[in-house]
PDB file of C-alpha atoms and ligand atoms in Angstrom:
ATOM      1  CA  MET A 968     -37.478  19.808  30.696  1.00  0.00           C
ATOM      2  CA  ARG A 969     -37.735  20.808  26.887  1.00  0.00           C
ATOM      3  CA  LYS A 970     -36.806  18.331  24.390  1.00  0.00           C
ATOM      4  CA  ASN A 971     -34.305  18.158  21.693  1.00  0.00           C
ATOM      5  CA  ILE A 972     -35.792  17.821  18.325  1.00  0.00           C
ATOM      6  CA  VAL A 973     -34.514  17.405  14.925  1.00  0.00           C
ATOM      7  CA  ALA A 974     -37.263  17.512  12.043  1.00  0.00           C
ATOM      8  CA  GLY A 975     -36.572  16.982   8.469  1.00  0.00           C
ATOM      9  CA  ASN A 976     -38.863  18.891   6.087  1.00  0.00           C
ATOM     10  CA  TRP A 977     -38.819  17.199   2.715  1.00  0.00           C
ATOM     11  CA  LYS A 978     -40.985  19.776   1.156  1.00  0.00           C
ATOM     12  CA  MET A 979     -42.015  19.052  -2.378  1.00  0.00           C
ATOM     13  CA  ASN A 980     -39.541  16.306  -3.061  1.00  0.00           C
ATOM     14  CA  ASN A 981     -39.720  12.547  -3.443  1.00  0.00           C
ATOM     15  CA  ASP A 982     -42.346  10.556  -5.046  1.00  0.00           C
ATOM     16  CA  LEU A 983     -43.668   7.395  -3.509  1.00  0.00           C
ATOM     17  CA  ALA A 984     -40.786   5.138  -4.831  1.00  0.00           C
ATOM     18  CA  GLN A 985     -38.158   7.783  -3.656  1.00  0.00           C
ATOM     19  CA  THR A 986     -39.869   8.121  -0.275  1.00  0.00           C
ATOM     20  CA  ASN A 987     -39.654   4.513   0.174  1.00  0.00           C
ATOM     21  CA  ALA A 988     -36.055   4.409  -0.650  1.00  0.00           C
ATOM     22  CA  LEU A 989     -35.290   7.366   1.629  1.00  0.00           C
ATOM     23  CA  ILE A 990     -37.147   5.568   4.497  1.00  0.00           C
ATOM     24  CA  ALA A 991     -35.155   2.417   3.964  1.00  0.00           C
ATOM     25  CA  ASP A 992     -31.967   4.488   4.293  1.00  0.00           C
ATOM     26  CA  LEU A 993     -33.290   6.151   7.361  1.00  0.00           C
ATOM     27  CA  LYS A 994     -33.810   2.758   8.886  1.00  0.00           C
ATOM     28  CA  ASN A 995     -30.242   1.881   8.291  1.00  0.00           C
ATOM     29  CA  GLN A 996     -28.963   4.781  10.427  1.00  0.00           C
ATOM     30  CA  GLU A 997     -28.050   4.530  14.118  1.00  0.00           C
ATOM     31  CA  GLN A 998     -29.205   7.180  16.517  1.00  0.00           C
ATOM     32  CA  THR A 999     -26.736   7.942  19.315  1.00  0.00           C
ATOM     33  CA  SER A1000     -28.301  11.258  20.475  1.00  0.00           C
ATOM     34  CA  ASN A1001     -31.386  11.627  22.513  1.00  0.00           C
ATOM     35  CA  ALA A1002     -33.185  13.927  20.136  1.00  0.00           C
ATOM     36  CA  GLU A1003     -36.866  13.456  18.929  1.00  0.00           C
ATOM     37  CA  VAL A1004     -36.595  12.682  15.230  1.00  0.00           C
ATOM     38  CA  MET A1005     -39.236  13.729  12.737  1.00  0.00           C
ATOM     39  CA  VAL A1006     -39.781  13.766   9.013  1.00  0.00           C
ATOM     40  CA  ALA A1007     -42.310  15.537   6.948  1.00  0.00           C
ATOM     41  CA  PRO A1008     -43.330  14.004   3.607  1.00  0.00           C
ATOM     42  CA  THR A1009     -45.690  15.377   1.099  1.00  0.00           C
ATOM     43  CA  PHE A1010     -49.382  14.710   1.803  1.00  0.00           C
ATOM     44  CA  THR A1011     -49.439  11.866  -0.851  1.00  0.00           C
ATOM     45  CA  ASN A1012     -46.830  10.030   0.992  1.00  0.00           C
ATOM     46  CA  LEU A1013     -47.899  10.497   4.656  1.00  0.00           C
ATOM     47  CA  HIS A1014     -49.879   7.256   4.865  1.00  0.00           C
ATOM     48  CA  GLN A1015     -47.172   5.032   3.363  1.00  0.00           C
ATOM     49  CA  SER A1016     -44.408   6.756   5.517  1.00  0.00           C
ATOM     50  CA  PHE A1017     -46.441   6.328   8.750  1.00  0.00           C
ATOM     51  CA  ASN A1018     -46.873   2.733   8.028  1.00  0.00           C
ATOM     52  CA  ALA A1019     -43.178   2.197   7.141  1.00  0.00           C
ATOM     53  CA  LEU A1020     -41.902   3.998  10.094  1.00  0.00           C
ATOM     54  CA  LYS A1021     -44.431   3.062  12.809  1.00  0.00           C
ATOM     55  CA  ASP A1022     -42.160   0.591  14.629  1.00  0.00           C
ATOM     56  CA  SER A1023     -39.251   3.047  14.326  1.00  0.00           C
ATOM     57  CA  LYS A1024     -38.418   6.032  16.543  1.00  0.00           C
ATOM     58  CA  VAL A1025     -39.011   8.403  13.633  1.00  0.00           C
ATOM     59  CA  GLU A1026     -42.191  10.458  13.739  1.00  0.00           C
ATOM     60  CA  VAL A1027     -44.036  11.164  10.521  1.00  0.00           C
ATOM     61  CA  ILE A1028     -45.308  14.705  10.574  1.00  0.00           C
ATOM     62  CA  ALA A1029     -47.191  17.044   7.991  1.00  0.00           C
ATOM     63  CA  GLN A1030     -45.820  20.142   6.159  1.00  0.00           C
ATOM     64  CA  ASN A1031     -49.147  22.040   6.267  1.00  0.00           C
ATOM     65  CA  MET A1032     -52.827  21.802   6.933  1.00  0.00           C
ATOM     66  CA  HIS A1033     -56.053  23.854   6.466  1.00  0.00           C
ATOM     67  CA  PHE A1034     -57.928  25.292   9.353  1.00  0.00           C
ATOM     68  CA  ALA A1035     -61.340  23.985   8.372  1.00  0.00           C
ATOM     69  CA  GLU A1036     -62.754  20.645   9.365  1.00  0.00           C
ATOM     70  CA  ASN A1037     -63.914  19.732   5.960  1.00  0.00           C
ATOM     71  CA  GLY A1038     -65.908  21.274   3.064  1.00  0.00           C
ATOM     72  CA  ALA A1039     -65.487  23.183  -0.174  1.00  0.00           C
ATOM     73  CA  TYR A1040     -61.728  23.823   0.080  1.00  0.00           C
ATOM     74  CA  THR A1041     -60.404  22.121  -3.057  1.00  0.00           C
ATOM     75  CA  GLY A1042     -56.886  20.834  -2.661  1.00  0.00           C
ATOM     76  CA  GLU A1043     -56.641  21.208   1.002  1.00  0.00           C
ATOM     77  CA  VAL A1044     -56.170  18.740   3.906  1.00  0.00           C
ATOM     78  CA  SER A1045     -57.707  19.136   7.463  1.00  0.00           C
ATOM     79  CA  ALA A1046     -56.556  18.351  10.796  1.00  0.00           C
ATOM     80  CA  SER A1047     -58.742  15.215  11.180  1.00  0.00           C
ATOM     81  CA  MET A1048     -57.519  13.829   7.871  1.00  0.00           C
ATOM     82  CA  LEU A1049     -53.911  14.068   9.014  1.00  0.00           C
ATOM     83  CA  LYS A1050     -54.880  12.314  12.396  1.00  0.00           C
ATOM     84  CA  SER A1051     -56.618   9.621  10.389  1.00  0.00           C
ATOM     85  CA  VAL A1052     -53.215   8.551   8.753  1.00  0.00           C
ATOM     86  CA  GLY A1053     -51.368   8.793  12.082  1.00  0.00           C
ATOM     87  CA  VAL A1054     -50.047  12.236  11.992  1.00  0.00           C
ATOM     88  CA  GLU A1055     -49.737  14.111  15.350  1.00  0.00           C
ATOM     89  CA  THR A1056     -47.609  17.080  14.533  1.00  0.00           C
ATOM     90  CA  VAL A1057     -47.880  19.623  11.729  1.00  0.00           C
ATOM     91  CA  ILE A1058     -45.492  22.456  10.600  1.00  0.00           C
ATOM     92  CA  LEU A1059     -47.217  25.767  10.175  1.00  0.00           C
ATOM     93  CA  GLY A1060     -46.039  29.043   9.050  1.00  0.00           C
ATOM     94  CA  HIS A1061     -43.108  28.024   6.953  1.00  0.00           C
ATOM     95  CA  SER A1062     -41.578  30.939   5.117  1.00  0.00           C
ATOM     96  CA  GLU A1063     -42.320  29.262   1.818  1.00  0.00           C
ATOM     97  CA  ARG A1064     -45.987  29.193   2.640  1.00  0.00           C
ATOM     98  CA  ARG A1065     -45.908  32.711   3.858  1.00  0.00           C
ATOM     99  CA  ALA A1066     -44.176  33.889   0.615  1.00  0.00           C
ATOM    100  CA  TYR A1067     -45.727  31.749  -2.130  1.00  0.00           C
ATOM    101  CA  PHE A1068     -49.255  30.945  -0.738  1.00  0.00           C
ATOM    102  CA  ASN A1069     -49.743  34.451   0.998  1.00  0.00           C
ATOM    103  CA  GLU A1070     -50.202  32.841   4.511  1.00  0.00           C
ATOM    104  CA  THR A1071     -50.622  35.618   6.951  1.00  0.00           C
ATOM    105  CA  ASP A1072     -50.491  35.831  10.561  1.00  0.00           C
ATOM    106  CA  GLU A1073     -54.289  36.036  10.719  1.00  0.00           C
ATOM    107  CA  LEU A1074     -54.619  32.857   8.722  1.00  0.00           C
ATOM    108  CA  LEU A1075     -51.834  31.235  10.718  1.00  0.00           C
ATOM    109  CA  THR A1076     -53.814  31.935  13.929  1.00  0.00           C
ATOM    110  CA  LYS A1077     -56.741  29.951  12.582  1.00  0.00           C
ATOM    111  CA  LYS A1078     -54.488  26.954  11.561  1.00  0.00           C
ATOM    112  CA  VAL A1079     -52.771  26.985  14.960  1.00  0.00           C
ATOM    113  CA  ASP A1080     -56.094  26.929  16.685  1.00  0.00           C
ATOM    114  CA  ALA A1081     -57.416  24.144  14.523  1.00  0.00           C
ATOM    115  CA  ALA A1082     -54.373  22.108  15.076  1.00  0.00           C
ATOM    116  CA  LEU A1083     -54.484  22.474  18.782  1.00  0.00           C
ATOM    117  CA  ALA A1084     -58.313  21.669  18.924  1.00  0.00           C
ATOM    118  CA  ASN A1085     -57.665  18.426  17.239  1.00  0.00           C
ATOM    119  CA  ASN A1086     -54.635  17.590  19.574  1.00  0.00           C
ATOM    120  CA  ILE A1087     -52.109  18.123  16.839  1.00  0.00           C
ATOM    121  CA  ARG A1088     -48.859  19.491  17.985  1.00  0.00           C
ATOM    122  CA  VAL A1089     -47.561  22.471  16.064  1.00  0.00           C
ATOM    123  CA  ILE A1090     -44.126  23.312  14.782  1.00  0.00           C
ATOM    124  CA  PHE A1091     -44.592  27.152  14.254  1.00  0.00           C
ATOM    125  CA  CYS A1092     -42.082  28.677  11.816  1.00  0.00           C
ATOM    126  CA  PHE A1093     -41.225  32.421  11.780  1.00  0.00           C
ATOM    127  CA  GLY A1094     -38.124  34.453  10.878  1.00  0.00           C
ATOM    128  CA  GLU A1095     -37.072  37.756   9.438  1.00  0.00           C
ATOM    129  CA  GLU A1096     -36.107  38.578   5.979  1.00  0.00           C
ATOM    130  CA  LEU A1097     -32.569  40.001   4.921  1.00  0.00           C
ATOM    131  CA  ALA A1098     -33.788  43.591   4.796  1.00  0.00           C
ATOM    132  CA  ASP A1099     -35.143  43.328   8.319  1.00  0.00           C
ATOM    133  CA  ARG A1100     -31.812  42.037   9.626  1.00  0.00           C
ATOM    134  CA  LYS A1101     -29.870  44.543   7.762  1.00  0.00           C
ATOM    135  CA  SER A1102     -31.977  47.376   9.116  1.00  0.00           C
ATOM    136  CA  ASN A1103     -31.731  45.772  12.605  1.00  0.00           C
ATOM    137  CA  ASN A1104     -35.519  45.125  12.763  1.00  0.00           C
ATOM    138  CA  HIS A1105     -35.007  41.314  13.121  1.00  0.00           C
ATOM    139  CA  GLU A1106     -36.307  41.069  16.634  1.00  0.00           C
ATOM    140  CA  THR A1107     -39.263  43.319  16.149  1.00  0.00           C
ATOM    141  CA  VAL A1108     -40.447  41.276  13.091  1.00  0.00           C
ATOM    142  CA  VAL A1109     -39.941  38.036  14.927  1.00  0.00           C
ATOM    143  CA  LYS A1110     -41.773  39.369  18.149  1.00  0.00           C
ATOM    144  CA  SER A1111     -44.771  40.491  15.878  1.00  0.00           C
ATOM    145  CA  GLN A1112     -44.989  37.202  14.192  1.00  0.00           C
ATOM    146  CA  ILE A1113     -45.003  35.179  17.485  1.00  0.00           C
ATOM    147  CA  THR A1114     -47.505  37.615  19.075  1.00  0.00           C
ATOM    148  CA  ASN A1115     -49.964  37.784  16.140  1.00  0.00           C
ATOM    149  CA  ALA A1116     -50.116  34.071  15.745  1.00  0.00           C
ATOM    150  CA  LEU A1117     -49.592  32.629  19.238  1.00  0.00           C
ATOM    151  CA  PHE A1118     -50.061  35.081  22.094  1.00  0.00           C
ATOM    152  CA  HIS A1119     -53.859  34.751  22.323  1.00  0.00           C
ATOM    153  CA  LEU A1120     -53.224  31.117  23.648  1.00  0.00           C
ATOM    154  CA  GLU A1121     -53.182  30.036  27.281  1.00  0.00           C
ATOM    155  CA  ALA A1122     -49.774  29.073  28.673  1.00  0.00           C
ATOM    156  CA  SER A1123     -51.026  25.430  28.965  1.00  0.00           C
ATOM    157  CA  ALA A1124     -51.581  25.379  25.180  1.00  0.00           C
ATOM    158  CA  LEU A1125     -47.831  26.084  24.623  1.00  0.00           C
ATOM    159  CA  GLN A1126     -47.069  22.638  25.628  1.00  0.00           C
ATOM    160  CA  ASN A1127     -48.210  21.543  22.297  1.00  0.00           C
ATOM    161  CA  ILE A1128     -46.195  24.142  20.360  1.00  0.00           C
ATOM    162  CA  VAL A1129     -42.606  23.826  19.197  1.00  0.00           C
ATOM    163  CA  LEU A1130     -41.161  27.039  17.774  1.00  0.00           C
ATOM    164  CA  ALA A1131     -38.737  27.085  14.817  1.00  0.00           C
ATOM    165  CA  TYR A1132     -36.801  30.237  14.219  1.00  0.00           C
ATOM    166  CA  GLU A1133     -36.013  30.338  10.439  1.00  0.00           C
ATOM    167  CA  PRO A1134     -34.324  33.457   9.113  1.00  0.00           C
ATOM    168  CA  VAL A1135     -35.775  33.469   5.535  1.00  0.00           C
ATOM    169  CA  TRP A1136     -32.138  34.658   4.237  1.00  0.00           C
ATOM    170  CA  ALA A1137     -30.685  31.423   5.543  1.00  0.00           C
ATOM    171  CA  ILE A1138     -33.341  28.919   4.044  1.00  0.00           C
ATOM    172  CA  GLY A1139     -31.979  26.905   1.228  1.00  0.00           C
ATOM    173  CA  THR A1140     -29.355  29.556   0.441  1.00  0.00           C
ATOM    174  CA  GLY A1141     -26.278  27.789   1.967  1.00  0.00           C
ATOM    175  CA  GLU A1142     -26.043  30.807   4.287  1.00  0.00           C
ATOM    176  CA  THR A1143     -26.497  30.004   7.801  1.00  0.00           C
ATOM    177  CA  ALA A1144     -27.082  32.449  10.870  1.00  0.00           C
ATOM    178  CA  SER A1145     -23.919  32.257  13.008  1.00  0.00           C
ATOM    179  CA  PRO A1146     -24.444  30.045  16.217  1.00  0.00           C
ATOM    180  CA  GLU A1147     -24.142  33.512  18.054  1.00  0.00           C
ATOM    181  CA  GLN A1148     -26.952  34.989  15.815  1.00  0.00           C
ATOM    182  CA  ALA A1149     -29.076  31.932  16.496  1.00  0.00           C
ATOM    183  CA  GLN A1150     -28.453  31.958  20.221  1.00  0.00           C
ATOM    184  CA  ASP A1151     -29.055  35.758  20.362  1.00  0.00           C
ATOM    185  CA  MET A1152     -32.445  35.382  18.666  1.00  0.00           C
ATOM    186  CA  HIS A1153     -33.513  32.226  20.707  1.00  0.00           C
ATOM    187  CA  LYS A1154     -32.698  34.028  23.888  1.00  0.00           C
ATOM    188  CA  TYR A1155     -34.773  36.906  22.861  1.00  0.00           C
ATOM    189  CA  ILE A1156     -37.704  34.608  21.915  1.00  0.00           C
ATOM    190  CA  ARG A1157     -37.424  32.857  25.275  1.00  0.00           C
ATOM    191  CA  GLN A1158     -37.307  36.175  27.081  1.00  0.00           C
ATOM    192  CA  THR A1159     -40.256  37.427  24.942  1.00  0.00           C
ATOM    193  CA  LEU A1160     -42.179  34.243  26.087  1.00  0.00           C
ATOM    194  CA  ALA A1161     -41.209  34.819  29.767  1.00  0.00           C
ATOM    195  CA  ASN A1162     -42.489  38.373  29.527  1.00  0.00           C
ATOM    196  CA  LYS A1163     -45.801  37.269  28.136  1.00  0.00           C
ATOM    197  CA  TYR A1164     -46.231  34.032  30.227  1.00  0.00           C
ATOM    198  CA  ASP A1165     -43.841  33.104  32.737  1.00  0.00           C
ATOM    199  CA  GLU A1166     -40.303  31.587  33.142  1.00  0.00           C
ATOM    200  CA  LYS A1167     -41.363  28.090  33.611  1.00  0.00           C
ATOM    201  CA  THR A1168     -43.470  28.209  30.259  1.00  0.00           C
ATOM    202  CA  ALA A1169     -40.671  29.917  28.453  1.00  0.00           C
ATOM    203  CA  ASN A1170     -38.059  27.294  29.581  1.00  0.00           C
ATOM    204  CA  GLY A1171     -40.312  24.433  28.675  1.00  0.00           C
ATOM    205  CA  ILE A1172     -40.782  25.261  25.089  1.00  0.00           C
ATOM    206  CA  SER A1173     -38.332  23.802  22.429  1.00  0.00           C
ATOM    207  CA  ILE A1174     -36.934  26.343  19.958  1.00  0.00           C
ATOM    208  CA  LEU A1175     -35.496  25.024  16.847  1.00  0.00           C
ATOM    209  CA  TYR A1176     -33.234  26.723  14.431  1.00  0.00           C
ATOM    210  CA  GLY A1177     -33.641  26.192  10.701  1.00  0.00           C
ATOM    211  CA  GLY A1178     -31.794  27.587   7.764  1.00  0.00           C
ATOM    212  CA  SER A1179     -28.859  25.567   5.968  1.00  0.00           C
ATOM    213  CA  VAL A1180     -28.197  23.379   8.843  1.00  0.00           C
ATOM    214  CA  LYS A1181     -25.710  20.722   7.807  1.00  0.00           C
ATOM    215  CA  PRO A1182     -23.490  18.006   9.274  1.00  0.00           C
ATOM    216  CA  THR A1183     -20.728  20.444   9.323  1.00  0.00           C
ATOM    217  CA  ASN A1184     -22.343  23.157  11.327  1.00  0.00           C
ATOM    218  CA  ALA A1185     -25.027  21.398  13.378  1.00  0.00           C
ATOM    219  CA  LYS A1186     -22.726  20.573  16.379  1.00  0.00           C
ATOM    220  CA  GLU A1187     -21.830  24.142  17.003  1.00  0.00           C
ATOM    221  CA  ILE A1188     -25.465  25.584  16.468  1.00  0.00           C
ATOM    222  CA  PHE A1189     -26.923  22.885  18.678  1.00  0.00           C
ATOM    223  CA  SER A1190     -24.281  23.519  21.308  1.00  0.00           C
ATOM    224  CA  LYS A1191     -25.888  26.785  22.099  1.00  0.00           C
ATOM    225  CA  PRO A1192     -27.955  26.880  25.215  1.00  0.00           C
ATOM    226  CA  ASP A1193     -31.375  28.154  23.800  1.00  0.00           C
ATOM    227  CA  VAL A1194     -31.112  26.161  20.601  1.00  0.00           C
ATOM    228  CA  ASP A1195     -33.006  23.007  21.142  1.00  0.00           C
ATOM    229  CA  GLY A1196     -32.610  21.416  17.723  1.00  0.00           C
ATOM    230  CA  GLY A1197     -33.306  22.070  14.077  1.00  0.00           C
ATOM    231  CA  LEU A1198     -35.751  22.076  11.337  1.00  0.00           C
ATOM    232  CA  ILE A1199     -33.690  20.719   8.386  1.00  0.00           C
ATOM    233  CA  GLY A1200     -34.656  21.210   4.618  1.00  0.00           C
ATOM    234  CA  GLY A1201     -31.923  20.168   2.027  1.00  0.00           C
ATOM    235  CA  ALA A1202     -29.828  18.100   4.252  1.00  0.00           C
ATOM    236  CA  ALA A1203     -32.839  15.969   5.393  1.00  0.00           C
ATOM    237  CA  LEU A1204     -33.059  14.528   1.926  1.00  0.00           C
ATOM    238  CA  LYS A1205     -30.058  12.236   2.627  1.00  0.00           C
ATOM    239  CA  ALA A1206     -30.253   9.805   5.292  1.00  0.00           C
ATOM    240  CA  GLU A1207     -26.365   9.959   6.326  1.00  0.00           C
ATOM    241  CA  ASP A1208     -26.591  13.775   6.407  1.00  0.00           C
ATOM    242  CA  PHE A1209     -29.812  13.849   8.281  1.00  0.00           C
ATOM    243  CA  TYR A1210     -28.518  11.363  10.892  1.00  0.00           C
ATOM    244  CA  ALA A1211     -25.153  13.226  11.199  1.00  0.00           C
ATOM    245  CA  ILE A1212     -27.283  16.140  12.154  1.00  0.00           C
ATOM    246  CA  VAL A1213     -29.558  14.058  14.563  1.00  0.00           C
ATOM    247  CA  ASN A1214     -26.400  12.863  16.324  1.00  0.00           C
ATOM    248  CA  ALA A1215     -24.854  16.355  16.552  1.00  0.00           C
ATOM    249  CA  PHE A1216     -26.241  16.696  20.021  1.00  0.00           C
TER     250      PHE A1216
HETATM  251  C1  PEP B1312     -36.502  24.740   5.816  1.00  0.00           C
HETATM  252  O1  PEP B1312     -36.983  24.742   4.716  1.00  0.00           O
HETATM  253  O2  PEP B1312     -37.071  24.626   6.763  1.00  0.00           O
HETATM  254  C2  PEP B1312     -34.976  24.877   5.920  1.00  0.00           C
HETATM  255  C3  PEP B1312     -34.493  25.102   7.025  1.00  0.00           C
HETATM  256  O3  PEP B1312     -34.236  24.440   4.722  1.00  0.00           O
HETATM  257  P1  PEP B1312     -32.689  24.326   4.540  1.00  0.00           P
HETATM  258  O4  PEP B1312     -32.319  23.408   5.626  1.00  0.00           O
HETATM  259  O5  PEP B1312     -32.603  23.810   3.187  1.00  0.00           O
HETATM  260  O6  PEP B1312     -32.246  25.814   4.722  1.00  0.00           O
END
């Protein structure tokens, strides 16, 4: 059975004091759903966040990592470094990384392999741009992103992959894919996985939706059969809003 997951991506927000304050607010929230809850602070706040949340149900995850184990990669952080501060899940392929840091499918393949080799679960993000959707190419684009970065993996490795469909035109824009658009794409992704692997593998993988999920639209989006949760940006920065989304299942 695949899991429901709600992951908050805090991006490059919150210094240490602000992170501590947000974590204190999170700890005051009540969880009424069965979702797995995760938050992704910046690298500098991972250690502190892990310690502050280690007795809670909230998992602390990373926003990115390098593919190399160590060495001359100034400014980068490796899988083993993440593990050493308690991180067991990493977001890879976020559209902001692809757009602003030139992350390609080829690079992401290396990162995915490095994470899995270190027993780190991957939340793999992908999604089409507005022009792709307008030209009706969204499925082709998404299929190639998944194929290029993941389809070299054995079916068994997919147990450590969570997919996050994030249409670029809906991230941080206030514009959300309709619940039907999300469902159609998630169903297409699951079918693509079934074609490549098998039904059991496809049905076992959690597929999250990301793109302007808010307390007001989460319930309808999460009610769709192939939507297993959300990757949340802006609304994850307020504990009440984040838990309204967590509890929308
Ligand atoms: C994201 O950055 O992954 C995201 C979905 O952001 P937002 O919720 O702000 O659109």
